[in-house]
Tab-separated table of C-alpha atoms in Angstrom:
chain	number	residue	atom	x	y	z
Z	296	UNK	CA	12.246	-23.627	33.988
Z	297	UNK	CA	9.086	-21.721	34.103
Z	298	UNK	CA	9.230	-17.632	33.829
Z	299	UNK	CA	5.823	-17.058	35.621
Z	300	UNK	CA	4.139	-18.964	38.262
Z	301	UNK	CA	0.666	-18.348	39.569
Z	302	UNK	CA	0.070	-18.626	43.747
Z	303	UNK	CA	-2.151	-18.244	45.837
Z	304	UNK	CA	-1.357	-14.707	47.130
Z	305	UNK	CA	1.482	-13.576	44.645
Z	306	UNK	CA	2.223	-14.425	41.207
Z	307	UNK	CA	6.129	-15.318	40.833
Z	308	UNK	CA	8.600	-14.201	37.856
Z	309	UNK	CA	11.978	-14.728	36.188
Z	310	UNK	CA	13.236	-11.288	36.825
Z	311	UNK	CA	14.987	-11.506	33.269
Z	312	UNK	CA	16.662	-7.919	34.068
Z	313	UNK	CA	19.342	-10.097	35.979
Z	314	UNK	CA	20.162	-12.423	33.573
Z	315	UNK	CA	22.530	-14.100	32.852
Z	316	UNK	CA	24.386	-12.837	35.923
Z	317	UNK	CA	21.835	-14.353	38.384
Z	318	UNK	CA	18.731	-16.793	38.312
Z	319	UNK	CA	16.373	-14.784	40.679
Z	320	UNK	CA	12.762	-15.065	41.296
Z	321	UNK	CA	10.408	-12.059	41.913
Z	322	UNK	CA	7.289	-12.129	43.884
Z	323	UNK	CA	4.523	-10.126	42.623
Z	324	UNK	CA	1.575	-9.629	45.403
Z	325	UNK	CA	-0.395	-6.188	44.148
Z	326	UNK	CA	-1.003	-4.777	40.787
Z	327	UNK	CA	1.469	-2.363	40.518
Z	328	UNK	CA	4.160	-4.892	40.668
Z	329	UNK	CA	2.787	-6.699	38.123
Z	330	UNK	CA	2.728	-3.473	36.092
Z	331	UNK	CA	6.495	-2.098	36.617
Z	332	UNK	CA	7.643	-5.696	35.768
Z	333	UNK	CA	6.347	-4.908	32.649
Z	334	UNK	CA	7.254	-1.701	32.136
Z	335	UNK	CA	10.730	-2.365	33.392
Z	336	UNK	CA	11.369	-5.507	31.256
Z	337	UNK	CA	11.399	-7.853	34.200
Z	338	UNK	CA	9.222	-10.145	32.287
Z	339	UNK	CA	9.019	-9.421	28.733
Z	340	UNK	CA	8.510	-11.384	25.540
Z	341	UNK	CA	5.005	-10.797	23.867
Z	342	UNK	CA	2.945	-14.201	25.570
Z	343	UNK	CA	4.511	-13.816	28.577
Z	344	UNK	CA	3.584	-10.057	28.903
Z	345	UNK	CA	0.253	-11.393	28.097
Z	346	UNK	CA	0.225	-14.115	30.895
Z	347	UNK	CA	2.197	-11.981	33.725
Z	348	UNK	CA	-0.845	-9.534	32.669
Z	349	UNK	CA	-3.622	-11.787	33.222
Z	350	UNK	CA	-1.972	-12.924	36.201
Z	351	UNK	CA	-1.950	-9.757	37.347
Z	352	UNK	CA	-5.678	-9.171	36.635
Z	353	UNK	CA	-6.984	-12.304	38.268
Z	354	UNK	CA	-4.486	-11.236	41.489
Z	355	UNK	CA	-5.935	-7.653	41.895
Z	356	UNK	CA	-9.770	-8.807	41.111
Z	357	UNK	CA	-9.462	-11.277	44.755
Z	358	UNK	CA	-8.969	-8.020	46.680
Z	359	UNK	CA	-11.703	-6.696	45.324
Z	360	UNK	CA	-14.451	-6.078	48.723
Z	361	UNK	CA	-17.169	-5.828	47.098
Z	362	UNK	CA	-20.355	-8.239	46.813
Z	363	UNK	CA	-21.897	-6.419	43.913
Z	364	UNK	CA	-21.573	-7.980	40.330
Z	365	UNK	CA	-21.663	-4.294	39.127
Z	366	UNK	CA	-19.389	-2.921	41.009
Z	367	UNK	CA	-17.194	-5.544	40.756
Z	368	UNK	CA	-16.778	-5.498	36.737
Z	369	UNK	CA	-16.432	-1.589	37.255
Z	370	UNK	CA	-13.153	-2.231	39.449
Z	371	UNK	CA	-11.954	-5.036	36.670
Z	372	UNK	CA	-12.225	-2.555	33.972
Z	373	UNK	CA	-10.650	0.349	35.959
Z	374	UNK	CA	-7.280	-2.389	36.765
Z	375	UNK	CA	-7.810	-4.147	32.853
Z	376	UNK	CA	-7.405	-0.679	31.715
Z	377	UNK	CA	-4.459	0.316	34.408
Z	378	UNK	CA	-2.296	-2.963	33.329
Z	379	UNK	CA	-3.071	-2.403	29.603
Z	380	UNK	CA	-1.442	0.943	29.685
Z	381	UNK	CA	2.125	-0.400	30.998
Z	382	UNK	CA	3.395	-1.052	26.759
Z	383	UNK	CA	1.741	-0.229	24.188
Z	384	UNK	CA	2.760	-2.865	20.894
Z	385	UNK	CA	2.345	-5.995	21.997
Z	386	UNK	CA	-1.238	-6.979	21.184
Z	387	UNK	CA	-0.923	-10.670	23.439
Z	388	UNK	CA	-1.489	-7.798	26.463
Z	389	UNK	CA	-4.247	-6.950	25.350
Z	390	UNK	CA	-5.989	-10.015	23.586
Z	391	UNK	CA	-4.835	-11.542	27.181
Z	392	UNK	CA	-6.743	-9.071	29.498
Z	393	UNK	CA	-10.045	-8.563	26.963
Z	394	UNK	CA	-10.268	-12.667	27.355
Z	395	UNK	CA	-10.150	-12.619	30.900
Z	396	UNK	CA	-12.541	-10.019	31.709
Z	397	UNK	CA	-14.905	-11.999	28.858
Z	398	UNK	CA	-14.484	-14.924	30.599
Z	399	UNK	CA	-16.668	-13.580	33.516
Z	400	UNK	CA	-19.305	-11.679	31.638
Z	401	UNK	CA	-21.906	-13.990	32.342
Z	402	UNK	CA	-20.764	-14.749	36.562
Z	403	UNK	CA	-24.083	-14.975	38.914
Z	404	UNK	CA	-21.979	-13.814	41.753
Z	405	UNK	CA	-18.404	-12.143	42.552
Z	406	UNK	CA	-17.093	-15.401	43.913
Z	407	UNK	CA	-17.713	-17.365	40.739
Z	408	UNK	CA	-16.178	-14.141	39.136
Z	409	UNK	CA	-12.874	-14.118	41.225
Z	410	UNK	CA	-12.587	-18.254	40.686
Z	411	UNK	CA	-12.968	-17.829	37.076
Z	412	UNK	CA	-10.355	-15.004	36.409
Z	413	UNK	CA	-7.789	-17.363	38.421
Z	414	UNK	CA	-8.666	-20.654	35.897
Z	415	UNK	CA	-9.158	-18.557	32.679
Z	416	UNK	CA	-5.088	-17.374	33.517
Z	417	UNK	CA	-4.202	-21.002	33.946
Z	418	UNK	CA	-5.603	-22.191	31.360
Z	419	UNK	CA	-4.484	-19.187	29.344
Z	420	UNK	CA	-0.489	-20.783	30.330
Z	421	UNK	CA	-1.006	-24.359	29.614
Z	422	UNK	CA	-2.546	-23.636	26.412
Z	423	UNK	CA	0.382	-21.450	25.302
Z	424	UNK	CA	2.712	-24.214	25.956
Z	425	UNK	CA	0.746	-26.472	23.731
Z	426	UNK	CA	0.970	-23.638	21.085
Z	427	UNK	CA	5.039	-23.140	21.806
Z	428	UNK	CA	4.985	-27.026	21.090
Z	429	UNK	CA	3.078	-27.023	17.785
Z	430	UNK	CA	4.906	-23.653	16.348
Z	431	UNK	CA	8.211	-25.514	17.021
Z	432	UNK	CA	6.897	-28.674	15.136
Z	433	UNK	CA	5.492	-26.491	12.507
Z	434	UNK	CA	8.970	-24.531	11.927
Z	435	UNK	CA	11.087	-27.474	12.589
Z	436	UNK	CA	10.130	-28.972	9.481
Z	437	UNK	CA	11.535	-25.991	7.226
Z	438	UNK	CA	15.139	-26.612	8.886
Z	439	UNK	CA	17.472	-29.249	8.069
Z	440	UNK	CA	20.000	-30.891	10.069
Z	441	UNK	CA	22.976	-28.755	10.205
Z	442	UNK	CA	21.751	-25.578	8.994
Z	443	UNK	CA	22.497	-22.527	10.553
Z	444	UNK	CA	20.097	-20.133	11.406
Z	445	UNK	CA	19.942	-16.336	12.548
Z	446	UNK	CA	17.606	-14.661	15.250
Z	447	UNK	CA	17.051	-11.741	17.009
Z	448	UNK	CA	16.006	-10.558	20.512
Z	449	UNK	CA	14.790	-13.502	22.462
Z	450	UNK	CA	11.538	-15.457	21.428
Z	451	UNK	CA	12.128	-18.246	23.438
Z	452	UNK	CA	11.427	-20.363	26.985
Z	453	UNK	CA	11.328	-17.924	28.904
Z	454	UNK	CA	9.148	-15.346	26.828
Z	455	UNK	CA	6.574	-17.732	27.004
Z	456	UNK	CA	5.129	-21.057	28.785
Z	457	UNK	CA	7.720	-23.021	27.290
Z	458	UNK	CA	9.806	-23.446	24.399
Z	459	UNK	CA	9.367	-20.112	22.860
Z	460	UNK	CA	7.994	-19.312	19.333
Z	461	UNK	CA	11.048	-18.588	17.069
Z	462	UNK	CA	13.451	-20.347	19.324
Z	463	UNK	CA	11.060	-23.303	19.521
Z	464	UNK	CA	12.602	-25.016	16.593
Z	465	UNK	CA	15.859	-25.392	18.780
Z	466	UNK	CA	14.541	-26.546	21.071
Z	467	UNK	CA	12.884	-29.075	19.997
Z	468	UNK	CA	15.813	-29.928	17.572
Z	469	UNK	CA	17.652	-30.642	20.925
Z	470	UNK	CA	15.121	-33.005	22.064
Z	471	UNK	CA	14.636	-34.698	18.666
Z	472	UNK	CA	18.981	-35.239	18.125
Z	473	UNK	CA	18.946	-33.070	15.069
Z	474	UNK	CA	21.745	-30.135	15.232
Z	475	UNK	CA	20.729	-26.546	14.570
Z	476	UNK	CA	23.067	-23.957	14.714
Z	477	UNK	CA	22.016	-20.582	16.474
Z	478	UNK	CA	23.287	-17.531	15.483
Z	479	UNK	CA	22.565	-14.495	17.996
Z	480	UNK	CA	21.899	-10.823	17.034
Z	481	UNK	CA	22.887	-9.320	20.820
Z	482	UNK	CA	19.950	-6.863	20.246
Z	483	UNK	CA	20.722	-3.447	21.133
Z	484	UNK	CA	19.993	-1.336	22.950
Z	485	UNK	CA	18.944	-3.631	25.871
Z	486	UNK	CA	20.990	-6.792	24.722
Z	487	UNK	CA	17.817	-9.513	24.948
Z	488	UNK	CA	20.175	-11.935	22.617
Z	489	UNK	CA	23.224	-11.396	24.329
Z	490	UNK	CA	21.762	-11.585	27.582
Z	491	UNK	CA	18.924	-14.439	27.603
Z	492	UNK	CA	19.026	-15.729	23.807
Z	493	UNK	CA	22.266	-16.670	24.409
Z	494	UNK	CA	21.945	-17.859	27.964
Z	495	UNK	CA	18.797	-19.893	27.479
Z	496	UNK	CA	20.527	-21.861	24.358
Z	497	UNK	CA	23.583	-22.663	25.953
Z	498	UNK	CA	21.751	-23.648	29.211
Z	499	UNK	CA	19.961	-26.194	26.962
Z	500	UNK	CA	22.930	-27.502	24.856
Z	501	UNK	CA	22.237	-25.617	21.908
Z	502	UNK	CA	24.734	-24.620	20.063
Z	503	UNK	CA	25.129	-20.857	19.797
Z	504	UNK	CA	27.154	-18.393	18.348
Z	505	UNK	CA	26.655	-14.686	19.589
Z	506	UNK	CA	27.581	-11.451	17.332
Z	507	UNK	CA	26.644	-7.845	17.400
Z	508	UNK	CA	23.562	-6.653	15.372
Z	509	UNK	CA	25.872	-5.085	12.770
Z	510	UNK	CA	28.017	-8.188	11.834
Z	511	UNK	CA	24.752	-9.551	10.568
Z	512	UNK	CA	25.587	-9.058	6.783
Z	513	UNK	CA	28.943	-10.555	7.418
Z	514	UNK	CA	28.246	-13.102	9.046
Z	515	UNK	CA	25.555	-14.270	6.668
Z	516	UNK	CA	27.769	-14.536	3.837
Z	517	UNK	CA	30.763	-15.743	5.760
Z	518	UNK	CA	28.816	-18.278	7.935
Z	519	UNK	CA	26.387	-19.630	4.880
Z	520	UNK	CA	23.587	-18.948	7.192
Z	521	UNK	CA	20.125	-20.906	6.234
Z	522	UNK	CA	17.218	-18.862	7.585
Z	523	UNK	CA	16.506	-15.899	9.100
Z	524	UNK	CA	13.788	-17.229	12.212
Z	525	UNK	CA	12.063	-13.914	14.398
Z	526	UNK	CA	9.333	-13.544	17.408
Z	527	UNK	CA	6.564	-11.087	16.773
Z	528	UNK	CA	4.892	-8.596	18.983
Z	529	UNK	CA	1.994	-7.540	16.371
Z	530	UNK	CA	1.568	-8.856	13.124
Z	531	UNK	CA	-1.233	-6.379	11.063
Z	532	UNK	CA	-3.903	-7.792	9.120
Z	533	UNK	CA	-1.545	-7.397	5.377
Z	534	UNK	CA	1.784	-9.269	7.449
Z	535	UNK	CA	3.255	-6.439	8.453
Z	536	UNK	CA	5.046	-7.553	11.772
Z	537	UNK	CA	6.308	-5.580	14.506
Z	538	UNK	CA	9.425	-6.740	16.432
Z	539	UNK	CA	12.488	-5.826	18.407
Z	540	UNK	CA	14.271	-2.980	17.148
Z	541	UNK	CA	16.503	-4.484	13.838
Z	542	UNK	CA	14.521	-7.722	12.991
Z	543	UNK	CA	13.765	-4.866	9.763
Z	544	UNK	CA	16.914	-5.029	9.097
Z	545	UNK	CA	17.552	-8.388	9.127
Z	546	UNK	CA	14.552	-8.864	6.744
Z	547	UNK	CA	16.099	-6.738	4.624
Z	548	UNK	CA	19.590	-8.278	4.251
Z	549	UNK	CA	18.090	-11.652	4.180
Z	550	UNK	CA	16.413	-10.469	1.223
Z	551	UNK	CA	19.989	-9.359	-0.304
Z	552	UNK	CA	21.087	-12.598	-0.026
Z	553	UNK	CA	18.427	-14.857	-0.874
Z	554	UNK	CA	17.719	-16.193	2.516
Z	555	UNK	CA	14.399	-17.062	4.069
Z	556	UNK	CA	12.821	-14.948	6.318
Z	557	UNK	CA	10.688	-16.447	8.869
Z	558	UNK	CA	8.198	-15.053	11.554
Z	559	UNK	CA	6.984	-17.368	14.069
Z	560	UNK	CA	3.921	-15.902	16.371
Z	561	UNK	CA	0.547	-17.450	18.132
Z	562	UNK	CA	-3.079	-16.265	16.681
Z	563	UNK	CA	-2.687	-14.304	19.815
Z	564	UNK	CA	0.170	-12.164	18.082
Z	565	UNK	CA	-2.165	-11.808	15.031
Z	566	UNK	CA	-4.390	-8.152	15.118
Z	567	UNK	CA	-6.827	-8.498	12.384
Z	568	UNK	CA	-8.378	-5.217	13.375
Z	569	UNK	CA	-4.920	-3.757	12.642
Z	570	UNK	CA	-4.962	-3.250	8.587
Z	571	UNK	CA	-1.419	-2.565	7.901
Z	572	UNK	CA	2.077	-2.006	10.208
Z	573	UNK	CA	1.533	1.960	9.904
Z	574	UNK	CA	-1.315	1.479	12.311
Z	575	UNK	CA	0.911	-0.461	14.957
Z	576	UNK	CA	1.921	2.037	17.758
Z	577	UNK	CA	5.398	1.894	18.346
Z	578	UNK	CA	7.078	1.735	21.859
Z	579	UNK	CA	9.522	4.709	22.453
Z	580	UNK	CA	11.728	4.162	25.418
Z	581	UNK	CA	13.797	5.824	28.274
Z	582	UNK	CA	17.107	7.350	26.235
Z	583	UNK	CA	19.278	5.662	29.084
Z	584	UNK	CA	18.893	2.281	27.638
Z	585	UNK	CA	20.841	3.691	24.965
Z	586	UNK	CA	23.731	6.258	26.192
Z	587	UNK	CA	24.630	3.752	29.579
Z	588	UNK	CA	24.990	0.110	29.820
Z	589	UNK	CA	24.734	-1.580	33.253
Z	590	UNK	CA	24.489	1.745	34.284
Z	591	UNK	CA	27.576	3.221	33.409
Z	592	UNK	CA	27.798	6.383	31.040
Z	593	UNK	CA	29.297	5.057	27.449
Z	594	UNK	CA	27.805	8.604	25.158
Z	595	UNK	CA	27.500	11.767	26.031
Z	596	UNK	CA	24.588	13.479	26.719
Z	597	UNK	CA	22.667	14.114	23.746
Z	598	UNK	CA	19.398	13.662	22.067
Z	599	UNK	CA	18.265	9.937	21.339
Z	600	UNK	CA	15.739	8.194	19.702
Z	601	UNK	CA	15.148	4.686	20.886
Z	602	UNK	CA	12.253	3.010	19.358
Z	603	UNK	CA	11.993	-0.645	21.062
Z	604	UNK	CA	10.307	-2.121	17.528
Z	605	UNK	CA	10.487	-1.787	13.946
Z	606	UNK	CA	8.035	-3.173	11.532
Z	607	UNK	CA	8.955	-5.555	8.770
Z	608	UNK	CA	7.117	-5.021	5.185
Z	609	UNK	CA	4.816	-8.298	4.706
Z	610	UNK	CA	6.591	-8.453	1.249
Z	611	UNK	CA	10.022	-8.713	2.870
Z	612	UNK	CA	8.819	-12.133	5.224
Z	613	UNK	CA	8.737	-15.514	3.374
Z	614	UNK	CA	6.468	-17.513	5.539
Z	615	UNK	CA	4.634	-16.710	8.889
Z	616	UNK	CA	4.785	-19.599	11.401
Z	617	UNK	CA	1.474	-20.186	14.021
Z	618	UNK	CA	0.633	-23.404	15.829
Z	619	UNK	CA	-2.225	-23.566	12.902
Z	620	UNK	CA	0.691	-24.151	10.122
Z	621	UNK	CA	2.717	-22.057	8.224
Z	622	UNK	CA	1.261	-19.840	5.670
Z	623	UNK	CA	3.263	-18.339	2.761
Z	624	UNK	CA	2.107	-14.760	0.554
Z	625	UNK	CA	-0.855	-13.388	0.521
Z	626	UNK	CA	-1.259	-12.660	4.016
Z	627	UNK	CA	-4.129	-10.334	4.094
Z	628	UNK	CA	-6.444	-13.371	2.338
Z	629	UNK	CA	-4.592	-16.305	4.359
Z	630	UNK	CA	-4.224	-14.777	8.062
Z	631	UNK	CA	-8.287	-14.758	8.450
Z	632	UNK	CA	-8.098	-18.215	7.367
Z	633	UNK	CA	-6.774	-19.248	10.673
Z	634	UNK	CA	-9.309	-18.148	13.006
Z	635	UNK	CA	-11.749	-19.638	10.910
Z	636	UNK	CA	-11.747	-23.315	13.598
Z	637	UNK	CA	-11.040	-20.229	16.105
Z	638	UNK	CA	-13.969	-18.384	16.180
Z	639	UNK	CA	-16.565	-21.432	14.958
């Protein structure tokens, strides 16, 4: 299954708002659709915000009239900008549209421009499947058969090209005949682990067991769980990671009970420029996600704060997993380390 496809004229999404009532595809064909599915959580998951973005960019810039280099990258930054405003914490947006207006800095004309925005997205998606691949491999190898293992939100399939980040190790698990046992915050207040982390497992005979965010402590000690395993929307230059609402609290109860606490992210997720979590802006949301579900009324009408992230303490996370390796402590000395081959 792939959540974003690139056409000709349109771009074409898993509208995850309808899961897991309904597989449907949406068809994106201007920039403002490509925006509100963003905004409105058609497509979400950090690298496939990122992608859907590009997308998005490369989609507008082919309307673009104009034969005039200058003009042209003035209309590129005015959209860049436009699609870079639709959320606000995941950095993959915007390490996703700065790379694909680089990528035509040096065009000789506005038709090499427009092909190169199109192939720079492209590439953009089969690279992150590569990196889905190796982050799996990478976390894989901390699991052992049989172990049971706690997530959050969905990081998975169809947050990214394939096979997710933190739900990459399942995957693959599948694929290899070794058993992993999934345990499923359902992520209030918009349910992304009831809804698709539970959906996308059991499509692909996974074994998993859904629970409410606040039977996490029980079921931790009741259900021996192994490892705590997270996505990432920002991770700060110290390790400080921002993620769905609760994955703090998970990090902290995992700490209670001497479990591991794993975040698994591309270089994409990592901000460098971002010194510590305090810096990380934090998504605040529409108050209905809270007080109605599938748009009936369940609280009265009253004030609410609804945050979409937390961010987790780099002091609280045992090991942060990229398709470079895993890298343990000391994350404001080890994270550089990774661009290192990067930026050479």
């Amino acid at each position: 299954m792939k959540a974003i496809q690139w056409h000709d004229t349109h771009i074409t999404i898993l509208n995850q708002q309808a899961l897991p009532h309904k597989t449907e595809y949406l068809e994106l064909k201007h920039i403002e659709d490509v925006w509100d599915a963003i905004v409105t959580l058609k497509v979400r998951g950090a690298p496939a915000i990122g992608m859907t973005a590009a997308y998005g960019l490369a989609l507008a810039a082919q309307s673009y009239e104009t034969d005039d280099l200058a003009t042209f990258h003035t209309e590129l930054k005015r959209d860049r900008d436009y699609l870079a405003s639709s959320r606000p914490t995941a950095v993959n947006l915007f390490w996703a549209l700065d790379r694909l207006t680089k990528s035509v800095a040096n065009a000789t004309s506005v038709n090499e421009a427009k092909t190169t925005l199109i192939h720079e997205a492209i590439c953009m998606q089969i690279e992150d499947e590569d990196v889905c691949r190796r982050i799996g491999e990478h976390a894989l190898s901390l699991f052992q058969d049989g172990d049971r293992i706690m997530t959050i939100c969905n990081a998975g399939a169809i947050a990214t090209a394939r096979y997710g980040t933190a739900l990459a190790p399942f995957h693959l698990a599948k694929e290899k005949g070794i058993t992993l046992h999934a345990y499923a915050c359902e992520t209030r207040p918009v349910l992304q682990g009831a809804r698709l982390t539970a959906w996308e497992l059991s499509e692909a005979g996974v074994d998993v067991t859904l629970i409410t965010d606040n039977m996490a402590a029980q079921t931790m000690k009741a259900k021996h769980i192994s490892a705590v395993i997270v996505g990432a929307d920002r991770i700060a230059a110290n390790g400080d990671t921002a993620n769905k609402i609760g994955t703090f609290g998970l990090a902290i109860l995992a700490k209670a009970f001497n479990i591991p606490f794993y975040v698994a992210a591309p270089l994409s997720t990592i901000d460098l420029q971002t010194k510590t979590g305090d810096d990380i802006p934090i998504e605040e949301r529409a108050k209905e996600e809270v007080t109605h579900i599938g748009g009936v009324r369940i609280a009265p009408d009253v004030n609410v704060y609804n945050p979409a992230f937390d961010v987790t303490p780099h002091e609280l996370i045992t090991g942060i997993i990229t398709e470079k390796g895993i890298i343990f402590g000391d994350y404001e000395t080890k994270l550089p380390t990774l661009f290192e081959e990067v930026l050479a």
